[in-house]
Coordinates of C-alpha atoms in Angstrom, one line a residue:
M111 CA 103.6 77.0 84.3
I112 CA 105.5 76.7 87.6
E113 CA 105.0 78.5 90.9
S114 CA 108.0 77.1 92.7
F115 CA 111.1 74.9 92.3
H116 CA 113.4 73.1 94.7
H117 CA 117.2 73.1 95.2
D118 CA 119.6 72.3 98.0
G119 CA 116.7 71.4 100.3
L120 CA 115.0 74.8 99.8
T121 CA 111.9 75.9 98.0
F122 CA 111.9 79.0 95.8
D123 CA 108.9 81.0 94.6
V124 CA 108.7 81.9 90.9
V125 CA 106.6 84.3 88.9
D126 CA 106.1 82.5 85.6
A127 CA 104.5 84.6 82.8
G128 CA 103.9 84.4 79.1
P129 CA 103.3 81.5 76.7
E130 CA 104.5 78.1 78.2
D131 CA 106.1 77.3 74.8
G132 CA 107.9 80.6 74.5
E133 CA 111.6 80.8 74.7
P134 CA 112.5 81.0 78.5
V135 CA 114.0 84.2 79.9
V136 CA 115.1 84.0 83.5
L137 CA 115.0 87.4 85.3
L138 CA 117.2 87.7 88.4
H139 CA 116.5 90.5 90.8
G140 CA 119.0 92.5 93.0
F141 CA 119.1 94.0 96.5
P142 CA 116.8 95.1 98.0
E143 CA 114.2 93.8 95.5
R144 CA 112.2 90.7 94.7
A145 CA 110.7 89.2 91.5
G146 CA 108.1 91.9 91.3
S147 CA 110.7 94.4 90.3
W148 CA 110.6 92.8 86.9
G149 CA 106.9 93.2 86.3
Q150 CA 107.1 96.0 83.7
V151 CA 109.9 94.4 81.8
S152 CA 108.3 91.0 81.9
A153 CA 105.1 92.4 80.4
R154 CA 107.0 93.8 77.4
L155 CA 108.9 90.5 76.9
T156 CA 105.8 88.3 77.1
A157 CA 104.0 90.5 74.6
Q158 CA 106.7 89.4 72.1
G159 CA 106.0 85.7 72.8
L160 CA 108.7 85.0 75.4
R161 CA 108.2 83.2 78.6
T162 CA 109.6 84.9 81.7
L163 CA 110.6 83.3 85.0
A164 CA 111.4 85.6 87.8
P165 CA 112.3 83.8 91.1
D166 CA 112.5 85.2 94.6
Q167 CA 116.0 84.1 95.1
R168 CA 117.8 82.7 98.1
G169 CA 117.1 84.6 101.3
Y170 CA 114.0 86.2 99.8
S171 CA 111.6 83.2 99.3
P172 CA 110.2 82.2 102.7
G173 CA 111.2 78.6 102.0
A174 CA 114.7 79.4 101.0
R175 CA 116.3 81.4 103.9
P176 CA 119.1 79.3 105.4
P177 CA 120.7 80.8 108.5
R178 CA 124.4 80.6 107.8
R179 CA 126.1 83.3 105.7
R180 CA 128.3 80.7 103.9
D181 CA 125.0 79.3 102.5
Y182 CA 124.8 82.4 100.4
A183 CA 128.1 82.0 98.6
M184 CA 128.1 82.4 94.9
P185 CA 128.2 78.6 94.1
H186 CA 124.9 78.2 95.9
L187 CA 123.4 81.2 94.2
V188 CA 124.4 79.9 90.8
G189 CA 123.2 76.4 91.7
D190 CA 119.7 77.8 92.5
V191 CA 119.4 79.4 89.0
L192 CA 120.7 76.2 87.3
A193 CA 117.9 74.3 89.1
L194 CA 115.3 76.7 87.8
I195 CA 116.7 76.4 84.3
D196 CA 116.6 72.7 84.5
E197 CA 112.9 72.9 85.2
V198 CA 112.4 74.6 81.8
G199 CA 114.6 72.4 79.6
G200 CA 118.2 73.0 80.6
S201 CA 119.0 76.3 78.9
A202 CA 117.5 79.8 78.9
H203 CA 118.2 83.4 78.2
V204 CA 119.5 85.0 81.5
V205 CA 118.9 88.6 82.6
G206 CA 120.2 89.9 85.9
H207 CA 120.1 93.3 87.7
D208 CA 122.4 94.3 90.5
W209 CA 123.2 91.2 92.6
G210 CA 121.2 89.3 90.0
A211 CA 123.7 90.5 87.4
A212 CA 126.6 89.2 89.4
V213 CA 124.9 85.7 89.5
A214 CA 124.1 85.9 85.8
W215 CA 127.7 86.8 84.9
T216 CA 129.0 83.9 86.9
L217 CA 126.5 81.4 85.6
A218 CA 127.2 82.4 82.0
A219 CA 131.0 82.1 82.6
R220 CA 130.9 78.8 84.5
H221 CA 127.9 77.1 82.7
P222 CA 127.7 78.5 79.2
E223 CA 125.6 75.5 78.1
A224 CA 122.8 76.7 80.3
C225 CA 122.9 80.3 79.1
R226 CA 121.6 81.0 75.6
T227 CA 122.3 84.7 75.9
L228 CA 123.2 87.1 78.8
T229 CA 121.8 90.5 79.5
A230 CA 123.5 92.0 82.6
V231 CA 122.1 95.2 84.1
S232 CA 124.1 97.8 86.2
V233 CA 126.8 95.5 87.6
P234 CA 129.8 94.9 85.3
H235 CA 131.7 91.6 84.9
P236 CA 133.1 90.7 88.4
A237 CA 136.7 91.0 87.2
A238 CA 136.0 94.5 85.8
F239 CA 134.2 95.4 89.1
L240 CA 137.2 94.4 91.2
A241 CA 139.7 96.1 88.9
A242 CA 137.6 99.3 89.2
M243 CA 138.0 99.4 93.0
P244 CA 141.2 101.5 93.1
R245 CA 139.7 103.7 90.4
G246 CA 136.8 105.1 92.5
Q247 CA 134.6 102.1 92.8
L248 CA 135.7 101.4 96.4
L249 CA 134.2 104.7 97.6
Q250 CA 131.0 103.9 95.7
S251 CA 130.8 100.5 97.4
W252 CA 131.4 101.6 100.9
Y253 CA 128.1 100.1 102.1
M254 CA 129.4 96.6 101.3
G255 CA 131.8 96.8 104.2
M256 CA 129.1 98.0 106.6
F257 CA 126.8 95.2 105.6
Q258 CA 129.4 92.7 106.9
L259 CA 128.4 93.6 110.4
P260 CA 125.9 91.4 112.3
W261 CA 122.6 92.8 113.6
L262 CA 123.4 96.5 113.2
P263 CA 122.5 96.8 109.5
E264 CA 119.1 95.2 110.1
Q265 CA 118.5 97.8 112.9
L266 CA 119.5 100.7 110.7
L267 CA 117.8 99.7 107.6
S268 CA 114.5 98.6 109.1
K269 CA 113.8 102.0 110.6
R270 CA 111.2 103.9 108.5
G271 CA 112.6 107.2 107.4
G272 CA 116.1 106.0 108.4
G273 CA 119.4 105.4 106.7
L274 CA 118.2 103.1 103.9
D275 CA 115.3 105.4 102.9
L276 CA 117.8 108.3 102.7
A277 CA 120.3 106.4 100.7
L278 CA 117.7 105.1 98.3
R279 CA 116.3 108.6 97.7
K280 CA 119.8 109.9 97.0
G281 CA 120.3 107.0 94.6
G282 CA 117.2 107.8 92.6
S283 CA 114.5 105.8 94.3
T284 CA 110.9 107.1 94.2
P285 CA 108.6 107.2 97.2
E286 CA 106.8 104.3 95.6
D287 CA 110.0 102.3 95.4
I288 CA 110.7 102.9 99.1
E289 CA 107.2 101.8 100.1
R290 CA 107.6 98.7 98.0
L291 CA 110.9 98.0 99.8
Q292 CA 109.2 98.3 103.2
R293 CA 106.4 96.0 102.1
D294 CA 108.3 93.4 100.0
I295 CA 111.6 93.2 101.9
I296 CA 111.4 94.4 105.4
D297 CA 107.8 93.4 106.3
Y298 CA 108.2 90.2 104.3
G299 CA 111.2 89.1 106.5
A300 CA 113.7 89.1 103.6
L301 CA 116.1 91.8 104.8
T302 CA 118.6 89.5 106.6
G303 CA 118.5 87.1 103.7
G304 CA 119.4 89.8 101.2
L305 CA 122.2 91.1 103.4
N306 CA 123.6 87.6 103.7
W307 CA 124.6 87.9 100.0
Y308 CA 127.1 90.6 101.0
R309 CA 128.1 88.7 104.2
A310 CA 129.0 85.6 102.1
L311 CA 131.5 87.5 100.0
P312 CA 134.5 86.1 101.9
F313 CA 133.3 82.6 100.9
A314 CA 133.4 83.3 97.1
P315 CA 135.9 81.2 95.2
P316 CA 138.5 83.8 94.0
S317 CA 138.9 82.1 90.6
W318 CA 135.2 82.4 89.8
S319 CA 135.5 86.2 89.4
R320 CA 138.1 85.9 86.6
T321 CA 136.4 83.6 84.2
K322 CA 135.6 85.1 80.8
V323 CA 132.1 84.9 79.3
R324 CA 131.7 83.2 75.9
V325 CA 128.0 83.6 75.3
P326 CA 126.3 86.5 73.4
T327 CA 126.1 89.3 75.9
T328 CA 124.6 92.7 76.4
F329 CA 125.6 95.0 79.3
V330 CA 123.2 97.8 80.2
W331 CA 124.5 100.6 82.5
S332 CA 123.1 104.0 83.4
D333 CA 125.1 107.1 83.9
H334 CA 123.2 108.3 87.0
D335 CA 124.1 105.1 88.9
V336 CA 125.6 106.2 92.3
A337 CA 126.7 102.6 93.1
L338 CA 128.5 101.5 89.9
G339 CA 131.0 103.7 88.2
R340 CA 132.0 104.2 84.5
W341 CA 135.4 102.5 84.6
G342 CA 134.1 99.0 85.4
A343 CA 131.2 99.5 82.9
E344 CA 133.6 100.4 80.0
H345 CA 136.1 97.6 80.8
T346 CA 133.6 94.8 80.9
A347 CA 134.1 94.2 77.2
D348 CA 137.6 92.9 78.1
W349 CA 135.9 89.9 79.8
V350 CA 133.5 88.8 77.0
E351 CA 134.8 86.6 74.2
A352 CA 131.5 86.6 72.2
D353 CA 129.2 89.0 70.4
Y354 CA 128.9 91.9 72.9
E355 CA 127.0 95.2 73.1
F356 CA 127.3 97.9 75.7
V357 CA 124.1 100.0 76.2
E358 CA 124.4 103.2 78.2
L359 CA 121.2 104.8 79.4
A360 CA 121.5 108.6 79.9
G361 CA 119.9 110.2 82.9
V362 CA 118.7 106.9 84.5
S363 CA 119.5 105.9 88.1
H364 CA 120.5 102.4 89.3
W365 CA 117.0 101.2 89.3
I366 CA 116.8 100.4 85.6
P367 CA 114.1 97.6 85.6
T368 CA 111.5 99.9 87.3
Q369 CA 112.5 103.3 86.0
A370 CA 113.5 102.5 82.4
P371 CA 111.6 99.3 81.5
D372 CA 111.1 100.3 77.9
A373 CA 114.7 100.8 77.2
L374 CA 115.7 97.7 79.1
A375 CA 113.1 95.5 77.4
E376 CA 114.3 96.8 74.1
A377 CA 117.9 95.8 74.9
I378 CA 116.8 92.4 76.1
L379 CA 114.7 91.7 73.0
E380 CA 117.5 92.8 70.7
R381 CA 119.8 90.3 72.4
V382 CA 117.2 87.5 72.6
L383 CA 115.5 87.8 69.3
G384 CA 118.3 89.5 67.3

């Protein structure tokens, strides 16, 4: 079992669970979350004999918080996950939620040899996401522009009871979710690192967003997601040239791993175990 791994001069913390000889499943969290957001899903996967590895990703692990926004560009984020996969044999099933899904899509497209299967949660294929922008997604993604600003987002989001709490409540977060955010992100010093994923968007290689995925894929989306619209979800199939399943969860908010762990674990197990 591993507790950490190294890449690019950085040290990443990992929650490693389940039998050491189980098939590895890498679980990639989104914003504003850490590895602990996968706890309920991980328990269901390990009960079926799988080994789960959930890293605190770049900007979140205390030993992996580089200062420059360009250090959070997608090639670095994908490289971090590849380093973890190398630790467990060079290939793994990959699951990602929110920003973790964006990394998972890109990894599967650019490095199919490392990705046995893909389960992406909430965020559609990057090309479908971009194509959805003039179809309503731009309004739903308004915050991505605001997060480009220096300093101000940290001030607004760190204030208890402030803008982030309100936005999260409107998006379906529970009081427990918001308290976990305060403890695990803000108090832990991971807020700027998480925001730097958004600030690094201008450094993303344009061609990387338009690479098709050729590994078996499941996409899980929920119809009460205030951040990701239906058009991108329904057109993600256009960017997968392999066995593909679209799973829509009715009445579930954006926070699928913590609010619908049974349904998500079932989708993952169906993809991983067949």
